[in-house]
Coordinates of C-alpha atoms and ligand atoms in Angstrom, one line a residue:
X1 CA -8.0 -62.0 58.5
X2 CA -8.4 -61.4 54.4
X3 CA -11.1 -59.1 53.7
X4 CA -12.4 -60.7 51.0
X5 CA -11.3 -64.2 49.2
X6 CA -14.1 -64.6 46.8
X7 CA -14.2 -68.0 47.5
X8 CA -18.1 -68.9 46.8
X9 CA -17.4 -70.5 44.1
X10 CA -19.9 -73.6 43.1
X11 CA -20.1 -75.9 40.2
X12 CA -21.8 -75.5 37.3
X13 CA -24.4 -77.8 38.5
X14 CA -24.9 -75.9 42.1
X15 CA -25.1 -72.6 39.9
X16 CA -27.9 -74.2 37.9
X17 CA -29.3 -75.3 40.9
X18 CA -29.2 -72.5 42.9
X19 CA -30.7 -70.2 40.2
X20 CA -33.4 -72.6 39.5
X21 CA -34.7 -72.4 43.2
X22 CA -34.0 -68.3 43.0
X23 CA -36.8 -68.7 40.6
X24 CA -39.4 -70.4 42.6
X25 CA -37.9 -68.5 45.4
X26 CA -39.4 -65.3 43.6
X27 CA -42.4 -67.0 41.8
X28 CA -43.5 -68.4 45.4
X29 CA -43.4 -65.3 47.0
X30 CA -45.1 -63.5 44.4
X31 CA -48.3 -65.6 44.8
X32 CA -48.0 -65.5 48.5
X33 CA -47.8 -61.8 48.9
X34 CA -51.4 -60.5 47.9
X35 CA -53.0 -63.5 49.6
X36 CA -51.6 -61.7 53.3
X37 CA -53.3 -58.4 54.2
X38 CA -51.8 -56.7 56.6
X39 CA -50.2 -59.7 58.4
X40 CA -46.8 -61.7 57.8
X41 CA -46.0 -65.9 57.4
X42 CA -44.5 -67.2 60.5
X43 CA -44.5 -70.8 60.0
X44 CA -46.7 -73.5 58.2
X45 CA -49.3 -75.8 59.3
X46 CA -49.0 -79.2 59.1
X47 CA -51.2 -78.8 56.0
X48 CA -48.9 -76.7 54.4
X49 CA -50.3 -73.1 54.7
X50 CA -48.9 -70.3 56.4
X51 CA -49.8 -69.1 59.6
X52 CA -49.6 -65.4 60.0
X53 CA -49.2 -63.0 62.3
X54 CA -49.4 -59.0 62.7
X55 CA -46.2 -57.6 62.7
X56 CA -47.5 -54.8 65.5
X57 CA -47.5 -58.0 67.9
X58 CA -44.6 -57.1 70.2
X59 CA -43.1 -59.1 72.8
X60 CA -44.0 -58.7 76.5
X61 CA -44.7 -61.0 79.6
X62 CA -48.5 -62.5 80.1
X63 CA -48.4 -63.3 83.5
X64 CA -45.6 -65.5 84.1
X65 CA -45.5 -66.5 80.2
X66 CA -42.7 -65.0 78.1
X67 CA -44.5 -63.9 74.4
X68 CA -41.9 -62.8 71.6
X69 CA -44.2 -61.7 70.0
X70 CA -44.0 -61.4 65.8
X71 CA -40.1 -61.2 65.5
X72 CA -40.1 -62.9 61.9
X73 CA -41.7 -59.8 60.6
X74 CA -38.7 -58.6 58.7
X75 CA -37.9 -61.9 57.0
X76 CA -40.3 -61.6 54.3
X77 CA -39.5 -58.1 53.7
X78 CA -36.0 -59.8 53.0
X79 CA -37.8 -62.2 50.9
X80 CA -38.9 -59.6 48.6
X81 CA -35.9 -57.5 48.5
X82 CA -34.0 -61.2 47.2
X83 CA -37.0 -61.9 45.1
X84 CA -36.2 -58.2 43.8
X85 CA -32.3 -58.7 43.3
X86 CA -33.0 -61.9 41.5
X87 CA -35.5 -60.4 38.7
X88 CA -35.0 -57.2 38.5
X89 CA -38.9 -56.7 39.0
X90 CA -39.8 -53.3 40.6
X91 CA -43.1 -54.9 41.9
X92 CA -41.1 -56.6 44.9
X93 CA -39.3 -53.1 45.6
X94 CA -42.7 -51.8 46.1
X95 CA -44.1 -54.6 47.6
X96 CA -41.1 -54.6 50.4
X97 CA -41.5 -51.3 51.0
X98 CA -45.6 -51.2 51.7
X99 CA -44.6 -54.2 53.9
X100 CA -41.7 -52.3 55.7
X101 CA -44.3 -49.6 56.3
X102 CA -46.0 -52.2 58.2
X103 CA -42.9 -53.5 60.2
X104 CA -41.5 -50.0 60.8
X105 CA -43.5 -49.8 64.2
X106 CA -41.8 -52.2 65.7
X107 CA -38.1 -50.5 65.4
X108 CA -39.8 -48.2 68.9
X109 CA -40.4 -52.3 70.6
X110 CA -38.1 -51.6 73.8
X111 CA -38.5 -55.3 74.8
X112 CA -36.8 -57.8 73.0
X113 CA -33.3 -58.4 71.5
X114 CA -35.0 -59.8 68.4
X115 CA -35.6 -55.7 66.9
X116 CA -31.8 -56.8 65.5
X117 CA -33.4 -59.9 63.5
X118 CA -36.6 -58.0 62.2
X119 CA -34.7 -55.1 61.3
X120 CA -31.2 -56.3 59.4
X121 CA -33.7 -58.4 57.2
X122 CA -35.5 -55.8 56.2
X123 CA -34.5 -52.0 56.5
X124 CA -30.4 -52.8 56.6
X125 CA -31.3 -54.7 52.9
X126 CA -33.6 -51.9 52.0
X127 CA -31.4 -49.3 52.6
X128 CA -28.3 -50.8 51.1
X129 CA -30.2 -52.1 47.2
X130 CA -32.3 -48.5 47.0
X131 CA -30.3 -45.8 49.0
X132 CA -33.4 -44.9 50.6
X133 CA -32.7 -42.7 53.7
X134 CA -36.3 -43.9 55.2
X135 CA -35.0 -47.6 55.2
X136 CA -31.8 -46.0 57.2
X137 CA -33.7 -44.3 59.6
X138 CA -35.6 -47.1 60.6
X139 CA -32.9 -49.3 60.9
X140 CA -30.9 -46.9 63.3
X141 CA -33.7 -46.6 65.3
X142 CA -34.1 -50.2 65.7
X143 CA -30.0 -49.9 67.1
X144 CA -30.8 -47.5 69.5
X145 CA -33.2 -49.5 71.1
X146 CA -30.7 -52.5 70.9
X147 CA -28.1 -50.9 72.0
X148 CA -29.9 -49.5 74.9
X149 CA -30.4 -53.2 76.4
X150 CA -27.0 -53.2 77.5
X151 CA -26.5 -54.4 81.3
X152 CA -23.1 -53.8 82.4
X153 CA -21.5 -55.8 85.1
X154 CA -18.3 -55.2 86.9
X155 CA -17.3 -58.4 84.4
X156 CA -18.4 -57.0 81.4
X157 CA -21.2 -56.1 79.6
X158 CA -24.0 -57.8 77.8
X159 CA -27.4 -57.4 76.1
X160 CA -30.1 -58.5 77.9
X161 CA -32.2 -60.7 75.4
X162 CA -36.0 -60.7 76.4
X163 CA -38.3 -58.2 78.4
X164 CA -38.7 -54.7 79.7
X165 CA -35.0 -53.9 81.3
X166 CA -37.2 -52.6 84.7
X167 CA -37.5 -56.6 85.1
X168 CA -35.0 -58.7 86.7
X169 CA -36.6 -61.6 84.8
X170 CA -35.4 -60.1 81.7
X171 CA -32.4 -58.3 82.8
X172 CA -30.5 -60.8 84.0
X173 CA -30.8 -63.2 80.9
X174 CA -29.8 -63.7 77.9
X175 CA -29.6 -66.0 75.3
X176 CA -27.2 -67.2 72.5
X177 CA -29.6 -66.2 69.3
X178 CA -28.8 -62.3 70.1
X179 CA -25.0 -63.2 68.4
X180 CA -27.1 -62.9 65.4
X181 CA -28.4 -59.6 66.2
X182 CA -25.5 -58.0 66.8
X183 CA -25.8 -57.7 63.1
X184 CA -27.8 -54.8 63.4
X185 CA -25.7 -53.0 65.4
X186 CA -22.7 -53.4 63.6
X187 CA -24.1 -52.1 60.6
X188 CA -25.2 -48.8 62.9
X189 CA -21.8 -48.0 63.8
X190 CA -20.9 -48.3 59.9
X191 CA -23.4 -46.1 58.7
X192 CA -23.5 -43.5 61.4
X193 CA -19.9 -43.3 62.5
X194 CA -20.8 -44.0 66.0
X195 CA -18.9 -46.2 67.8
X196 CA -20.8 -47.0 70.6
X197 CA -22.6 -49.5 68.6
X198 CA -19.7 -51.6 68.1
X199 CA -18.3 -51.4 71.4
X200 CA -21.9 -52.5 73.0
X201 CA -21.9 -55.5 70.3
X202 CA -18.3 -56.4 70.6
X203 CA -18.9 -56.3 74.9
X204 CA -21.4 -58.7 74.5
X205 CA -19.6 -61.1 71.8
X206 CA -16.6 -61.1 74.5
X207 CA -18.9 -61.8 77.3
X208 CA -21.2 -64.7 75.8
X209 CA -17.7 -66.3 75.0
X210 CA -17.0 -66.9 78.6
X211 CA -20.8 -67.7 79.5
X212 CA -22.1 -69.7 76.8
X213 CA -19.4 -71.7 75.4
X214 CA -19.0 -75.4 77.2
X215 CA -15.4 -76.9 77.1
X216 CA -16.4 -79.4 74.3
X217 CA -17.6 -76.2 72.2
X218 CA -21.0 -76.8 72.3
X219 CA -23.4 -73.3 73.5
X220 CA -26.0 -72.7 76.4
X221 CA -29.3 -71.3 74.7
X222 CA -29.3 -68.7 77.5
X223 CA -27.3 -67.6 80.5
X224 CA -28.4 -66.0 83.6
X225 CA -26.4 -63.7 84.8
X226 CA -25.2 -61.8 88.2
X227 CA -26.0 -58.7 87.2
X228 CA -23.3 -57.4 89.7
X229 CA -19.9 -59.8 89.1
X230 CA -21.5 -60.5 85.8
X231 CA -20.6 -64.2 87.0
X232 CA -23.0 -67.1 85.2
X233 CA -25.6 -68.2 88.0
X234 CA -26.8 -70.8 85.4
X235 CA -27.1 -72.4 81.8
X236 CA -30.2 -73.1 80.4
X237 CA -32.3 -73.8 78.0
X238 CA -36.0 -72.5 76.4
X239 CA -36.3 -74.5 73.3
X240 CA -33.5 -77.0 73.6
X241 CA -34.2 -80.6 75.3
X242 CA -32.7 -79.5 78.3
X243 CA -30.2 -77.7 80.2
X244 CA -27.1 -79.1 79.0
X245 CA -27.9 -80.2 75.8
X246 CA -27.0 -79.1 72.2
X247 CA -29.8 -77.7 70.7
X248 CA -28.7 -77.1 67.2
X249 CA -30.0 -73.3 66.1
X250 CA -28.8 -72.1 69.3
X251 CA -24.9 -73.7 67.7
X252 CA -25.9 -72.0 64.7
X253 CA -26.7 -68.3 65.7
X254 CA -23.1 -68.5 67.6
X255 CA -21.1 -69.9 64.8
X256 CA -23.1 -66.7 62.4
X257 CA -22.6 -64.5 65.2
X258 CA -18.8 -65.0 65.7
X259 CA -18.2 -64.9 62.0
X260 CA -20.1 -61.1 62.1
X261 CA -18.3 -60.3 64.8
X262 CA -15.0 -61.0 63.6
X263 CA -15.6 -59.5 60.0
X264 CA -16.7 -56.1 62.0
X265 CA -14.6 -56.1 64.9
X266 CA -11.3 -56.9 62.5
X267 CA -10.7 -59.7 66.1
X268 CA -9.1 -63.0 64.5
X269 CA -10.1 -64.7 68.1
X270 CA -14.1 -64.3 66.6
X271 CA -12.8 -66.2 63.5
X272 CA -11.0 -68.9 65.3
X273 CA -13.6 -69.2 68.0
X274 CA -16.2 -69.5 64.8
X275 CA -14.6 -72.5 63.7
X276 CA -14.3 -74.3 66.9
X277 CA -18.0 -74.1 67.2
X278 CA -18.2 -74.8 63.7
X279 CA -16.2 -77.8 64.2
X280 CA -18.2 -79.1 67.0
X281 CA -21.5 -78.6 64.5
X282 CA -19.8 -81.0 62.1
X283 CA -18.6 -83.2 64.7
X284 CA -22.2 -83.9 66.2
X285 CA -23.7 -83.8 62.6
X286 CA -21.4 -86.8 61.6
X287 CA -22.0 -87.0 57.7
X288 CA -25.3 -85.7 57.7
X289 CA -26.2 -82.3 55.8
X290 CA -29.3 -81.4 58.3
X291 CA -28.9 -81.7 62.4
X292 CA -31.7 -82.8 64.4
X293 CA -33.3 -79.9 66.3
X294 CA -31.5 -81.1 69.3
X295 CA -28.1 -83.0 68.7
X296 CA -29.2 -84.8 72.4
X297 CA -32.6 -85.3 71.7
X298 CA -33.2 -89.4 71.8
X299 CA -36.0 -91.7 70.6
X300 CA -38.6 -90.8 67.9
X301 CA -37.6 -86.8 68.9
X302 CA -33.9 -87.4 67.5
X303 CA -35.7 -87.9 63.6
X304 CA -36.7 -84.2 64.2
X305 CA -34.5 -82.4 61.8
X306 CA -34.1 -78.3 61.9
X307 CA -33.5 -77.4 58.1
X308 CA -33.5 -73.5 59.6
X309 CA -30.2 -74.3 61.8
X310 CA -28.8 -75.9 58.6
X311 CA -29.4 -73.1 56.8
X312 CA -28.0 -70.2 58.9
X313 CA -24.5 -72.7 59.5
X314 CA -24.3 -72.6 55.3
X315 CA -25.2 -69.0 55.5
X316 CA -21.8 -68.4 57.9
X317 CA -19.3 -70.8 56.5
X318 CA -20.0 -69.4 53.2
X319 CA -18.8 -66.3 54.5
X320 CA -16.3 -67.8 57.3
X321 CA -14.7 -69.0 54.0
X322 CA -14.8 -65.3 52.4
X323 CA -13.1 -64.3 55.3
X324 CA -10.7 -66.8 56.1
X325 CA -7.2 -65.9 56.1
X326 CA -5.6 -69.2 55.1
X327 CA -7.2 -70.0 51.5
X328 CA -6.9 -73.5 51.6
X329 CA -9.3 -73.4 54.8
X330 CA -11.3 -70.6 53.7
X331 CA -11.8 -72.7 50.4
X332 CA -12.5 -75.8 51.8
X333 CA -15.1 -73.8 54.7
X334 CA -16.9 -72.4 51.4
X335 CA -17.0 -75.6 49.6
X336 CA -18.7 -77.0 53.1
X337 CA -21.2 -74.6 53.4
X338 CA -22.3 -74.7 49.5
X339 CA -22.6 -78.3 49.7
X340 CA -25.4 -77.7 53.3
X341 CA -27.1 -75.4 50.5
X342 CA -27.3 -78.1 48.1
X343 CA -28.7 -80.6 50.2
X344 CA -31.2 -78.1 51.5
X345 CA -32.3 -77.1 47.2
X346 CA -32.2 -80.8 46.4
X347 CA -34.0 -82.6 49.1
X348 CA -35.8 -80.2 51.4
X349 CA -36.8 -77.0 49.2
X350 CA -40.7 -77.0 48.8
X351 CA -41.2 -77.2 45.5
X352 CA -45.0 -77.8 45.1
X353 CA -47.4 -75.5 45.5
X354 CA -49.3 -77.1 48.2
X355 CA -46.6 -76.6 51.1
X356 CA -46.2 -72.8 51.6
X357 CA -42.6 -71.3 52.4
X358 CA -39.6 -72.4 50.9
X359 CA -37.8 -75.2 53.4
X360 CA -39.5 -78.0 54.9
X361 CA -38.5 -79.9 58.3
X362 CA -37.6 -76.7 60.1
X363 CA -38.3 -77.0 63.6
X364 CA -39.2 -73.5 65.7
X365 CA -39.7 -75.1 68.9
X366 CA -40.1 -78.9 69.8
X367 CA -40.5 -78.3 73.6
X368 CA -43.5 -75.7 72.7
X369 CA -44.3 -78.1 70.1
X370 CA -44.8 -75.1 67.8
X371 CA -43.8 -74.8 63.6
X372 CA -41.9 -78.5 64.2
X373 CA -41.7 -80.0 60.7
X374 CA -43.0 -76.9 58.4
X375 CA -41.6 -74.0 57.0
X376 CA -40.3 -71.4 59.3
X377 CA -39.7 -67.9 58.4
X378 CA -36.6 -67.4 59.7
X379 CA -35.3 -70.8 58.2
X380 CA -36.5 -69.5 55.1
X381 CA -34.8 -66.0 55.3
X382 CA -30.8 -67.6 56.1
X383 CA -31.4 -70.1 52.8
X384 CA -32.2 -66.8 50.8
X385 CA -29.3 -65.1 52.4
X386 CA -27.3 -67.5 51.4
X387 CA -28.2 -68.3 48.0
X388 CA -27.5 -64.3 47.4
X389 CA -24.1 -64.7 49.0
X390 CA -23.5 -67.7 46.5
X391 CA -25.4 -66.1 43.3
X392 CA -25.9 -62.4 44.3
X393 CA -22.2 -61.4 46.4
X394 CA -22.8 -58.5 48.2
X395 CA -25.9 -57.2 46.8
X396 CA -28.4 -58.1 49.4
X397 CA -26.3 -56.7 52.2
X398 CA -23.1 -54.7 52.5
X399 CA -19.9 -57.0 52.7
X400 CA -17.6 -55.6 54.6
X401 CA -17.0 -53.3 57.0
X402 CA -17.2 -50.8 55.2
X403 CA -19.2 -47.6 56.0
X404 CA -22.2 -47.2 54.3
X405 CA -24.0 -44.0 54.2
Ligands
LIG501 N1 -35.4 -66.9 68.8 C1 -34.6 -67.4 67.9 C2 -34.9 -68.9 67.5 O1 -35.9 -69.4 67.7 O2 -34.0 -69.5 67.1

């Protein structure tokens, strides 16, 4: 693998683009931020306006009914923090950091997989634009109590994704969007020296490999597990259209997980197994720039689009490009994913002010029928991320490797 090509390279016309919705990026978050109190957007309404939540809801079991609780809490922190980097306005420093504040309880949440999503948004950034130690702190706390939901098996090790670890419910699943989290932990082993981090989030890229990945390349949204063998008992899904399908997010956290992986792990199989799914993606996507929120869903469901899974897919190819070691692929990986990002600034970006959040047609969970065709937090955070990586190269997150301290 090349450490770096510094390959994001769009036109003139992308650039212009791209800077213009950096702008309303920053303008539209500025407006929404004192309107919030003390809670956080999660998704819109079908009229447009946010729904909030309190960050200090934390996942858990209600009776039989899994809750994961606020786990988009750190995107907006990482909304401000790129607002920040793109004007050079100390008001969204301070306005991330009374809002990380706010989030910081939830780094001691001992249930859920998702303390890797709500924390790499939001401290990891924090810490790497100001230095701040505090943003550091929280972030390796947030590790430890990632790392800690690692079940080992006598065929290798993985982290279990929802619930307390005392429940076998929770203990013996897991589910394809903690690829993405891994993240977190990666960026622990970096800044502390400790290895353990790495080996906990490289066990459980090896593992979900063999468990998740279908022969055709498409992914399982979750796996349970034999928590002796470490065998799969079964594939299944929670927001896909059912078990076997391909529900396009889940395709998405893989391909952004595998590229993480291999970019911290230094392992060329993450890269290549990155583009397989990658290729599959594009396969099922056949010309289109946005997937449907479930490439199997059929009927009136199939028009369902998921503007969040295409932009976490432009997020990684633009930096499954950085990395690629062929520069003719790598190049042509990049120009993929800034074309995704152009489609999703020309023709999905919410420019008026009446529709909250920055990309319509996400879709958080069709089966649940919950944030279908609205702005979803998440969504939002991954099209940020990746107009930084395009426009801002490593300033909203470290690059590399490399250890940060
Ligand atoms: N829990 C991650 C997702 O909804 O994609």
């Amino acid at each position: 693998m090349n450490e770096a090509n510094a390959l994001q390279v769009p036109t003139k016309a992308q650039s212009a683009l791209f800077g213009t919705v950096l702008d309303h990026i920053a303008r539209k978050v500025a407006e929404d931020e004192p309107t919030l109190g003390v809670e956080f957007p999660h998704v819109t309404a079908p009229d447009g306006q946010w729904i909030r939540l309190p960050a200090s809801l934390s996942a858990g079991y209600k009776g039989e009914t899994w809750s994961h609780g606020n786990w988009l809490c750190g995107f907006w922190v990482g909304l401000l923090l790129t607002s920040y980097l793109h004007t050079g306005d100390q008001k969204y420093l301070g306005w991330a950091r009374e809002r990380m504040r706010l989030v910081a309880q939830r780094a001691q949440d001992p249930n859920t997989h998702d303390i890797g999503f709500i924390f790499d948004s939001s401290a990891v950034p924090g810490f790497h634009i100001t230095g701040d130690p505090w943003y550091a702190q929280i972030a390796l706390e947030a590790a430890d109590k990632l790392r800690a939901r690692l079940v080992t098996t006598r065929g290798g090790a993985y982290l279990a994704s929802w619930g307390p670890l005392s429940d076998p419910r929770g203990r013996s699943a897991s589910a394809i969007d903690t690829m993405a989290n891994l993240s977190l932990l990666y960026w622990a082993a970096n800044h502390s020296d400790d290895g353990s981090y790495r080996l906990a989030a490289d066990a459980h890229a090896a593992m979900t490999a063999n468990a998740f990945i279908r022969p055709d390349d498409s992914t399982y949204h979750a796996v349970e597990y034999d928590m002796e063998s470490g065998a799969r008992k079964r594939g299944y899904t929670y927001q896909g259209a059912f078990d076997e399908s391909a529900w396009s997010r889940g395709q998405a956290w893989a391909i952004y997980g595998y590229v993480n992986s291999a970019r911290e792990t230094g392992k060329s199989a993450y890269l290549a197994l990155a583009e397989r799914l990658a290729e599959y993606y594009l396969r099922r996507l056949d010309g289109r720039q946005v997937p449907p929120w479930d490439f199997d869903a059929r009927g009136a469901d199939a028009e369902v689009k998921d503007t969040a899974a295409a932009a976490i897919v432009a997020s990684a190819l633009l930096e499954l490009g950085r990395l690629h070691s062929d520069a003719a692929r790598g190049g042509r990986w990049c120009k993929r994913g800034l074309d995704m990002l152009e489609a999703l600034c020309r023709d999905e970006f919410a420019y008026e002010s009446t529709h909250r959040g920055l990309l319509k047609h996400s879709c958080y969970s069709k089966p649940h029928n919950e944030g279908v065709t609205g702005a979803t937090m998440f969504g939002d955070f991954y099209f940020a991320e990746a107009l930084c990586r395009v426009m801002l190269p490593g300033k909203l997150r470290p690059e590399g490797a490399r250890p940060e301290k």
